[in-house]
Short mmCIF file of C-alpha atoms and ligand atoms in Angstrom, two decimals:
data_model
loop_
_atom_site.label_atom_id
_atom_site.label_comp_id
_atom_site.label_asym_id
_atom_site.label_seq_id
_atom_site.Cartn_x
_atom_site.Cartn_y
_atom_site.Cartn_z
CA UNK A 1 0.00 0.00 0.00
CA UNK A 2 1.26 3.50 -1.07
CA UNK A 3 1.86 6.27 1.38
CA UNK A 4 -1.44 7.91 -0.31
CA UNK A 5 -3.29 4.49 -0.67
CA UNK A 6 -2.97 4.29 3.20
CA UNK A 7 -3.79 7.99 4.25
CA UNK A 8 -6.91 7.11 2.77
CA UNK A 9 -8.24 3.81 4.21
CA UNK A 10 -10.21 4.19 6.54
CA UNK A 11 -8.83 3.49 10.24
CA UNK A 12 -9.89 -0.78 10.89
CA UNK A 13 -8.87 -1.29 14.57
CA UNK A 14 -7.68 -5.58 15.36
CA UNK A 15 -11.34 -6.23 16.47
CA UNK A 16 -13.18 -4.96 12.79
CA UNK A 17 -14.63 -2.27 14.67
CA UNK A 18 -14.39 0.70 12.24
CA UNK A 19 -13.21 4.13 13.79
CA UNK A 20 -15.58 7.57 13.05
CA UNK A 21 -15.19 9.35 15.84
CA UNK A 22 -12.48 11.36 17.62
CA UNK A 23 -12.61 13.35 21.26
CA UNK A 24 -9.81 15.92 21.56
CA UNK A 25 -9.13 17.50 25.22
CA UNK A 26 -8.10 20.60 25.08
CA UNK A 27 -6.84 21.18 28.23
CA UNK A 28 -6.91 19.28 31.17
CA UNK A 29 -7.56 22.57 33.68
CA UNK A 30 -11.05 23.65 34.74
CA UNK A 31 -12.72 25.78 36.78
CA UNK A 32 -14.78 23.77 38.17
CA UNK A 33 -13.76 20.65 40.57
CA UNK A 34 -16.31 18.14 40.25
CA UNK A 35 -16.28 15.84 43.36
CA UNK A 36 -16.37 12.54 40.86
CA UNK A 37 -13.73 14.39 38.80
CA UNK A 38 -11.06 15.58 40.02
CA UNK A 39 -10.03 15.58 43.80
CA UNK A 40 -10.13 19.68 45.43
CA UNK A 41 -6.07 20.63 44.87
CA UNK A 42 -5.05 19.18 41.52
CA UNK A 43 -1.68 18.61 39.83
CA UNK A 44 -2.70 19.61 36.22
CA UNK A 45 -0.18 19.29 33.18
CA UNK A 46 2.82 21.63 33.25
CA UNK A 47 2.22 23.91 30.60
CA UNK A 48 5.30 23.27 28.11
CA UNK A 49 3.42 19.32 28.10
CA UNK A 50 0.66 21.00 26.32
CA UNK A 51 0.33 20.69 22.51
CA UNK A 52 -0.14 23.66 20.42
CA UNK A 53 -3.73 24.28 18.92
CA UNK A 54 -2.03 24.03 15.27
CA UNK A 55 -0.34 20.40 16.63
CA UNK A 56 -4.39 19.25 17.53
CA UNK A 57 -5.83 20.69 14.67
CA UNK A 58 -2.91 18.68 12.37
CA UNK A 59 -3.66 15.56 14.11
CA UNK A 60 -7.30 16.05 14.02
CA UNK A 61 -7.20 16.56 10.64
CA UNK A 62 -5.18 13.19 9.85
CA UNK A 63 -8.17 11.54 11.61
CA UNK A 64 -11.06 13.42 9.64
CA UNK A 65 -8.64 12.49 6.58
CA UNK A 66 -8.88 8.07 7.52
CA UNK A 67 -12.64 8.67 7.81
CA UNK A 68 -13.62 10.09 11.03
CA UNK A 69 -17.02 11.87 10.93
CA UNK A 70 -17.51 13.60 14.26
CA UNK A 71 -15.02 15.07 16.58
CA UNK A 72 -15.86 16.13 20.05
CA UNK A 73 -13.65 18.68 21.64
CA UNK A 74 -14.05 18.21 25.65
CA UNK A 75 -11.68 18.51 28.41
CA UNK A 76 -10.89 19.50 31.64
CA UNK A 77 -13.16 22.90 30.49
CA UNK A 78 -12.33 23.60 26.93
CA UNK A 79 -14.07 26.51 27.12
CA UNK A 80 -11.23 28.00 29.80
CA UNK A 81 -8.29 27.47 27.11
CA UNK A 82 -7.11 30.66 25.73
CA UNK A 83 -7.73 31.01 21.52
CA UNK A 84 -9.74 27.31 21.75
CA UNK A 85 -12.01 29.18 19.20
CA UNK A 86 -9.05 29.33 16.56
CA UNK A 87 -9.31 25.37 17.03
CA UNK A 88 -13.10 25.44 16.78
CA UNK A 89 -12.82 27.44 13.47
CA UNK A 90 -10.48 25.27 11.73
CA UNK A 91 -11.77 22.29 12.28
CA UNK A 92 -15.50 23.46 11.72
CA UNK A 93 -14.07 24.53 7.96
CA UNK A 94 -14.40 20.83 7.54
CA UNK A 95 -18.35 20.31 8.84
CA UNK A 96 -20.69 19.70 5.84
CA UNK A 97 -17.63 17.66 3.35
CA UNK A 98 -15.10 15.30 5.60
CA UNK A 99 -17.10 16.15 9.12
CA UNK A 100 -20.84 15.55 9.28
CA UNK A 101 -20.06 17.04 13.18
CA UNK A 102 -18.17 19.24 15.19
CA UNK A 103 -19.74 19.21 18.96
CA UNK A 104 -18.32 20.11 22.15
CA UNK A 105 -19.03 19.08 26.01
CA UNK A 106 -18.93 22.04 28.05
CA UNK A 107 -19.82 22.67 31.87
CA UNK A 108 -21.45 25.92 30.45
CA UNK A 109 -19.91 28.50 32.86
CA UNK A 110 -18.65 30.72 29.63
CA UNK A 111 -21.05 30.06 27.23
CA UNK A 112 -22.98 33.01 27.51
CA UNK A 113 -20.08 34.48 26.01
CA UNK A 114 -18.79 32.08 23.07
CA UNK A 115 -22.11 30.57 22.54
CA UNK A 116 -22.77 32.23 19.21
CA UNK A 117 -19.32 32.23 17.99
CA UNK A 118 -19.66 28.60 18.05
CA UNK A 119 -22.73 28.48 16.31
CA UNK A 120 -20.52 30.64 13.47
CA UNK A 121 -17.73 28.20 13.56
CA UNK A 122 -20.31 25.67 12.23
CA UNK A 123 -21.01 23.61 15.87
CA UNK A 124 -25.09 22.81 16.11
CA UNK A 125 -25.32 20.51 18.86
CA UNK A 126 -22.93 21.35 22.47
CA UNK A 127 -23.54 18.67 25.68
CA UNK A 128 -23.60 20.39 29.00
CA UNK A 129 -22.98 19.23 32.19
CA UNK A 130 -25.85 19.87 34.65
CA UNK A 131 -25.86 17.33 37.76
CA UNK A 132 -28.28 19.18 39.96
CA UNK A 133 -30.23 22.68 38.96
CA UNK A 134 -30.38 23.27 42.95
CA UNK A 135 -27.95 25.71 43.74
CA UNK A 136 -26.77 24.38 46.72
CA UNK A 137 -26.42 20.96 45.66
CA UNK A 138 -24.67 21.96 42.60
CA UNK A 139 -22.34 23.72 44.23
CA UNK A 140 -21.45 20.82 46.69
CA UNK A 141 -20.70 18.81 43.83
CA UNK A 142 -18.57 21.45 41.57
CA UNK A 143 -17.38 22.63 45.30
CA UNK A 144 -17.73 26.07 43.99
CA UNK A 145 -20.17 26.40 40.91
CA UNK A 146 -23.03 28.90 40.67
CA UNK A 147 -25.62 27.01 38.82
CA UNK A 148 -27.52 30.35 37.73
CA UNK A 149 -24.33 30.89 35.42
CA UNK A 150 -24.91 27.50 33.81
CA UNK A 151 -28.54 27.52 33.17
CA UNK A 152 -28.09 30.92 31.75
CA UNK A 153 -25.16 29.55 29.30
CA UNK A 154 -27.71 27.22 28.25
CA UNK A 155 -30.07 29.62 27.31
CA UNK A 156 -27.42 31.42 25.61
CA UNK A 157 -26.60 28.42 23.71
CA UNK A 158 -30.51 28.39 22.62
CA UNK A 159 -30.59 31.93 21.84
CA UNK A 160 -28.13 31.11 19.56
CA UNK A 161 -29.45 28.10 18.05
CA UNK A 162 -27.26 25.26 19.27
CA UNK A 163 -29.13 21.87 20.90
CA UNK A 164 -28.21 21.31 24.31
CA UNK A 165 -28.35 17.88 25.70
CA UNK A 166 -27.49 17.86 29.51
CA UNK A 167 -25.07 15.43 30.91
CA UNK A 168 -26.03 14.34 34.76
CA UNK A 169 -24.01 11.93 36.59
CA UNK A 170 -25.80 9.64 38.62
CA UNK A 171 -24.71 9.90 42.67
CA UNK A 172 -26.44 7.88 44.84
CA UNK A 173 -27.74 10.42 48.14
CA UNK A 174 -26.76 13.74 46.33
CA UNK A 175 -29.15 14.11 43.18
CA UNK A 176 -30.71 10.56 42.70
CA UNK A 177 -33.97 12.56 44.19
CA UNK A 178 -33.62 15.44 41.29
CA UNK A 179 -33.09 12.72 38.10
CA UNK A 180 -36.78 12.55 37.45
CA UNK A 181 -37.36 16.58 37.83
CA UNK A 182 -34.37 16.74 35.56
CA UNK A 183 -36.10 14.38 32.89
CA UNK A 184 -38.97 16.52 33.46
CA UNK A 185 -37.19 19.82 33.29
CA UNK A 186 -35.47 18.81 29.86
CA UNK A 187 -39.24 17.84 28.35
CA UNK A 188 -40.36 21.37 29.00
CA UNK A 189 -37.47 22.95 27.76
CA UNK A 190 -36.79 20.72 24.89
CA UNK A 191 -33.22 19.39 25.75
CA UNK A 192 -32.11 15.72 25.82
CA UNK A 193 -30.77 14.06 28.99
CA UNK A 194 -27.62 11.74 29.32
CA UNK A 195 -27.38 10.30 32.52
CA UNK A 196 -23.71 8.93 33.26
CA UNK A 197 -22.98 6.38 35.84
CA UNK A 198 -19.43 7.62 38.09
CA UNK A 199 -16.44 5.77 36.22
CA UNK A 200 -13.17 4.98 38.35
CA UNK A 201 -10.72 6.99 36.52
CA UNK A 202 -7.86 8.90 38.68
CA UNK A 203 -8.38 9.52 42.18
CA UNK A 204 -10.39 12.05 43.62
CA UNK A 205 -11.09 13.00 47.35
CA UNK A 206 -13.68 10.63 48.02
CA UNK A 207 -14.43 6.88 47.52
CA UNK A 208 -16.53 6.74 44.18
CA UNK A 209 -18.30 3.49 45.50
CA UNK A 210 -20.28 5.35 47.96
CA UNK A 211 -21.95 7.77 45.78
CA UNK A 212 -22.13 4.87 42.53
CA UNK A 213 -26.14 4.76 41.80
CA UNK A 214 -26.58 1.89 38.85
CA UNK A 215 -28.67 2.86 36.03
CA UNK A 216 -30.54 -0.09 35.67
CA UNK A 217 -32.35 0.99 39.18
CA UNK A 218 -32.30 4.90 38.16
CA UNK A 219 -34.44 3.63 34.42
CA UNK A 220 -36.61 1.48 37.10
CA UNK A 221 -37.95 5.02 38.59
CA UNK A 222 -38.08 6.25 35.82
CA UNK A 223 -40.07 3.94 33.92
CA UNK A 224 -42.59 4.35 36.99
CA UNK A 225 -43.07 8.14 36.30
CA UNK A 226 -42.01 8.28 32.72
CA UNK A 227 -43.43 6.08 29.27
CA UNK A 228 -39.91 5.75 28.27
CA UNK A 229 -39.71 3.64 24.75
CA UNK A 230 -36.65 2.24 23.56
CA UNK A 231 -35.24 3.88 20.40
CA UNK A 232 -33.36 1.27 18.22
CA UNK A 233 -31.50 4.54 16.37
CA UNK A 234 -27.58 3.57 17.79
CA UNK A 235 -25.03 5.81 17.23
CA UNK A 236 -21.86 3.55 17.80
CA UNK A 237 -21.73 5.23 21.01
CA UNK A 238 -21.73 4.09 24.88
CA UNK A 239 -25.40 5.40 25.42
CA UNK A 240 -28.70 3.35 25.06
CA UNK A 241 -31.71 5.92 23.93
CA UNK A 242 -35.28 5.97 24.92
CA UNK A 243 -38.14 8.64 23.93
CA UNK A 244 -39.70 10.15 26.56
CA UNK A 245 -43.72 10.51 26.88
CA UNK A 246 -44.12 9.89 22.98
CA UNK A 247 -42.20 13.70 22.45
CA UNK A 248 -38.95 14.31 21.11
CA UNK A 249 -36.50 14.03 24.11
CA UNK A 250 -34.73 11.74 23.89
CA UNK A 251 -32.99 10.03 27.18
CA UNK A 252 -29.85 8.12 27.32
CA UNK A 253 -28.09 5.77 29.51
CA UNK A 254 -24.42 5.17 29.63
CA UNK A 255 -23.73 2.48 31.71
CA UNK A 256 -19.97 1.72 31.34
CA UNK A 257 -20.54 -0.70 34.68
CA UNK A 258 -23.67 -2.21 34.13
CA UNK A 259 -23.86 -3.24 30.64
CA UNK A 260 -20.55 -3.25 28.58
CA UNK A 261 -20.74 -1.35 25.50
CA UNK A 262 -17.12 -1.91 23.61
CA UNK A 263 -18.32 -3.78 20.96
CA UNK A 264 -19.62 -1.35 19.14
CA UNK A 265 -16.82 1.18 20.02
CA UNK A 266 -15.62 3.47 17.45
CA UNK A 267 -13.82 6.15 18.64
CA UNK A 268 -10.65 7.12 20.30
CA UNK A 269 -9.55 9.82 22.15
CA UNK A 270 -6.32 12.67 21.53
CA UNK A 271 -5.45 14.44 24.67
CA UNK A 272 -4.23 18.28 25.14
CA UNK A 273 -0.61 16.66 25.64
CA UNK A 274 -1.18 15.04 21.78
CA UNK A 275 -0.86 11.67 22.93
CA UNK A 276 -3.73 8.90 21.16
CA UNK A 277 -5.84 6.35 23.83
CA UNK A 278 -7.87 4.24 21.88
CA UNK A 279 -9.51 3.11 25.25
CA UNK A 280 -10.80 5.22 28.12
CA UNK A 281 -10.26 2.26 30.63
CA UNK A 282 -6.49 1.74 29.73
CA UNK A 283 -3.21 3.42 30.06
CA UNK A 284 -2.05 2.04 26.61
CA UNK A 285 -0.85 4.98 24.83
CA UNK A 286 0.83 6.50 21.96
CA UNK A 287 2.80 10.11 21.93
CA UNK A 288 1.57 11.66 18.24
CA UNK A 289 2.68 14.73 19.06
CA UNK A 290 6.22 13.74 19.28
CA UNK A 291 5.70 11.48 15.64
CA UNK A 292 4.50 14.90 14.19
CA UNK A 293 7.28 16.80 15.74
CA UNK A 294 10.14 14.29 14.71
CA UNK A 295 8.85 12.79 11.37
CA UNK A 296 5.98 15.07 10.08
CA UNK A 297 2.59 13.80 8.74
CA UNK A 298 4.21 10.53 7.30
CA UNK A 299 5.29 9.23 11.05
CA UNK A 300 1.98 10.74 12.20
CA UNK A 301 0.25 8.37 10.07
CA UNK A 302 2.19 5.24 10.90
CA UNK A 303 1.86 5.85 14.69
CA UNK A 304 -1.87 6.32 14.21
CA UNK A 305 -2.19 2.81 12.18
CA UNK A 306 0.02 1.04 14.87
CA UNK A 307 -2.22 2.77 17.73
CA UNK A 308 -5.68 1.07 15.85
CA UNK A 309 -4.11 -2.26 16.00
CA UNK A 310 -3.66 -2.62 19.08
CA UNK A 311 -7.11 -0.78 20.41
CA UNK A 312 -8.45 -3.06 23.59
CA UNK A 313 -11.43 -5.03 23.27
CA UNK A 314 -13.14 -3.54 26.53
CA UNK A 315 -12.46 -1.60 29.33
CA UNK A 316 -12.04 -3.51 32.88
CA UNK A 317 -14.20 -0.85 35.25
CA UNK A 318 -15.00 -2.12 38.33
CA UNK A 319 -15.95 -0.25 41.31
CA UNK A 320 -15.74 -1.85 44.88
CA UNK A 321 -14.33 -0.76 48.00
CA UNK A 322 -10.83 -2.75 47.42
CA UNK A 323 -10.46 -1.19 43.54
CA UNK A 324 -8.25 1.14 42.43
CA UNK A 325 -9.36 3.39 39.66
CA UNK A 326 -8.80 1.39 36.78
CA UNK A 327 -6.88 3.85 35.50
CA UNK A 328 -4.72 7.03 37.29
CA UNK A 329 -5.72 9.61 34.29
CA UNK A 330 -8.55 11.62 35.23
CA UNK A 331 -11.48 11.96 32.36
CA UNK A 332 -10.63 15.60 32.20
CA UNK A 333 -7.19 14.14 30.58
CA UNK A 334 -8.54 11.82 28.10
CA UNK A 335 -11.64 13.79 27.29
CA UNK A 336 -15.19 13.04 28.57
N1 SAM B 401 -15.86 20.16 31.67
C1 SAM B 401 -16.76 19.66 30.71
C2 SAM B 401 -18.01 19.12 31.35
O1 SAM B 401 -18.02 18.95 32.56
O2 SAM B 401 -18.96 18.86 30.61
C3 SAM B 401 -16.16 18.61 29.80
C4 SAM B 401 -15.25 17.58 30.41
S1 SAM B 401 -16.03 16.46 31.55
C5 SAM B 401 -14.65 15.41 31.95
C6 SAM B 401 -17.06 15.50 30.44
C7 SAM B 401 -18.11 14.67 31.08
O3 SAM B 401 -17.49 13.66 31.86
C8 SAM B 401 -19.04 15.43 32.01
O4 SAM B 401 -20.38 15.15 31.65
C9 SAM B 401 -18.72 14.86 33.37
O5 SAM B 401 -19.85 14.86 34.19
C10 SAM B 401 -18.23 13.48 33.03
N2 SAM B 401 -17.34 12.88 34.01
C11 SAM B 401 -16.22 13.38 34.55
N3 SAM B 401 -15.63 12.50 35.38
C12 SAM B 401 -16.40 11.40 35.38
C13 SAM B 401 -16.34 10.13 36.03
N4 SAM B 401 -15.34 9.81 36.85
N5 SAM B 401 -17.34 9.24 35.78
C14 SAM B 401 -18.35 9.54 34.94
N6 SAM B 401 -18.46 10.71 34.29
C15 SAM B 401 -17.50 11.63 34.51
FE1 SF4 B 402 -14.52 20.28 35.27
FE2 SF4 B 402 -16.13 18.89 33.70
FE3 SF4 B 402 -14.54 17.63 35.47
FE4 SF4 B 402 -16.58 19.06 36.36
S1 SF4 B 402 -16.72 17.23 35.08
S2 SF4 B 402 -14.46 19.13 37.14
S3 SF4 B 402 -16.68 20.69 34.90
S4 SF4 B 402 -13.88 18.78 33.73
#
């Protein structure tokens, strides 16, 4: 296969599973400290660790060019890196011919003021991270966030046009009481819900297994106040989809311990250092930035292909008072 031949194939990881979609972190920082997150004084990544926004726009763009259709950008916040909209507006050049979608998960505590430049930069649909709309309850769980700043970024984001769907993570005795308000809440407003069950990745200040509420009983309550049917439409993502009350909200489940979902996986993940996981749940890694630096786009694309072929089956989360997270990154390195 030619050097050209090979740029184009599309990216075939060891298990068939085809690869479409890419989540860049920007930056691992935040301002915001999420009690399932990160732990209150965090050791982010020293600065000169960081790629450039031209180094994850020229990997991105080696993944758009082997067939990926969607990139997320996420983080840590990527709404607190500095010029993140010169990334936004590159890559949303390509949405419409090589990207059916450029989205973004945001905790919403700037979007009042970027909202509509990322509706210019060609961005339709933004996730945003909502785990309680009680202002005292969401600021235990950010430790400091005002939620009044969040649900007015959301209504920015509507005001300028963008979808929301709101991200709540399930913690048992904090907001499993507010899930079904929250499901009711996005019906009125029009917004789709995502609700998350806590993942053991990097340590935080707390022992995830006592707040860890299983979805399986959360959809149970649910199903008691809610007609929730099942919508078949999959998405080669982690979450399962149901219709709420025969309208257009749409609910969905990720359940990462309580029903596997890696066989259907196909994306991988570029962090704000430029290094490729193909697996949330593993510390396998490889540095791209360092191919790109030392041997340009050709060593780019030959790290990338050796990456696929070695993506993991499944991820090995377990959480129990003896485990360890099953891995030390936080998600705000790899890129919820
Ligand atoms: N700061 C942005 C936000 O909060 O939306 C983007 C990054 S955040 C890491 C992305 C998503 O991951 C959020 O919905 C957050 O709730 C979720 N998340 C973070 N840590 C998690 C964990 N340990 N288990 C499950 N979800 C987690
Ligand atoms: Fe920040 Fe998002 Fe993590 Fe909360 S979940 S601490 S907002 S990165």
């Amino acid at each position: 296969m030619t050097q050209n031949d090979s740029a184009a194939a599309p990216l075939i990881d060891g298990f068939g599973r085809t690869i479409r979609y890419l989540r860049v972190s920007v930056t691992d920082r935040c301002d915001l400290r999420c009690r399932y997150c990160m732990a209150e004084e965090m050791t982010f990544l020293p600065r000169a660790s960081i790629a450039t926004l031209e180094e994850l726009a020229i990997i991105a763009e080696r993944f758009v060019a082997r067939g990926v259709r969607k990139i997320r950008l996420s983080g840590g916040e990527p709404l607190v890196r500095r010029d993140v909209m010169q990334l936004v507006q590159r890559l949303g050049r390509h949405v419409g011919d090589t990207l059916d979608e450029l989205t973004m998960t945001t905790n919403g505590t700037r979007l009042r003021e970027h909202a509509p430049a990322l509706r210019d930069a060609g961005i339709r649909r933004l996730n945003v991270s909502l785990d309680s709309r009680d202002p005292a309850l969401f600021r235990h769980v950010t430790r400091h966030g005002d939620v009044a700043q969040v649900l007015d970024g959301i209504a920015a984001a509507r005001d300028a046009g963008l979808a929301v769907k709101v991200n709540m993570v399930a913690l048992k005795g904090l907001n499993e009481d507010e899930i079904a308000t929250m499901l009711g809440w996005c019906v009125a407003e029009g917004h789709d819900l995502t609700l998350i069950e806590t993942m053991p990745l990097g340590a935080v200040d707390e022992d995830r297994t006592d707040r860890f509420l299983p979805l399986t009983v959360v959809k149970e309550r649910l199903d008691a106040r809610f007609s929730l049917f099942h919508d078949a439409a999959q998405t080669g993502g982690p979450a399962r989809y149901w219709r709420v009350d025969g309208g257009p909200t749409r609910l969905g489940l990720i359940s990462p311990l309580t029903q596997n979902f890696c066989d259907g996986c196909n994306r991988v993940r570029l962090t704000t250092e430029g290094r490729l996981y193909t697996c949330l749940g593993h510390d396998d890694h490889r540095d791209l930035r360092a191919a790109l630096r030392d041997g340009g786009v050709p060593a780019l694309d030959a790290m990338i292909e050796d990456a696929l072929a070695t993506k993991p089956r499944r991820h090995d989360f377990r959480i129990g008072r003896d485990e360890a997270p099953a891995v030390a990154r936080h998600m705000s390195v790899t890129g919820g």
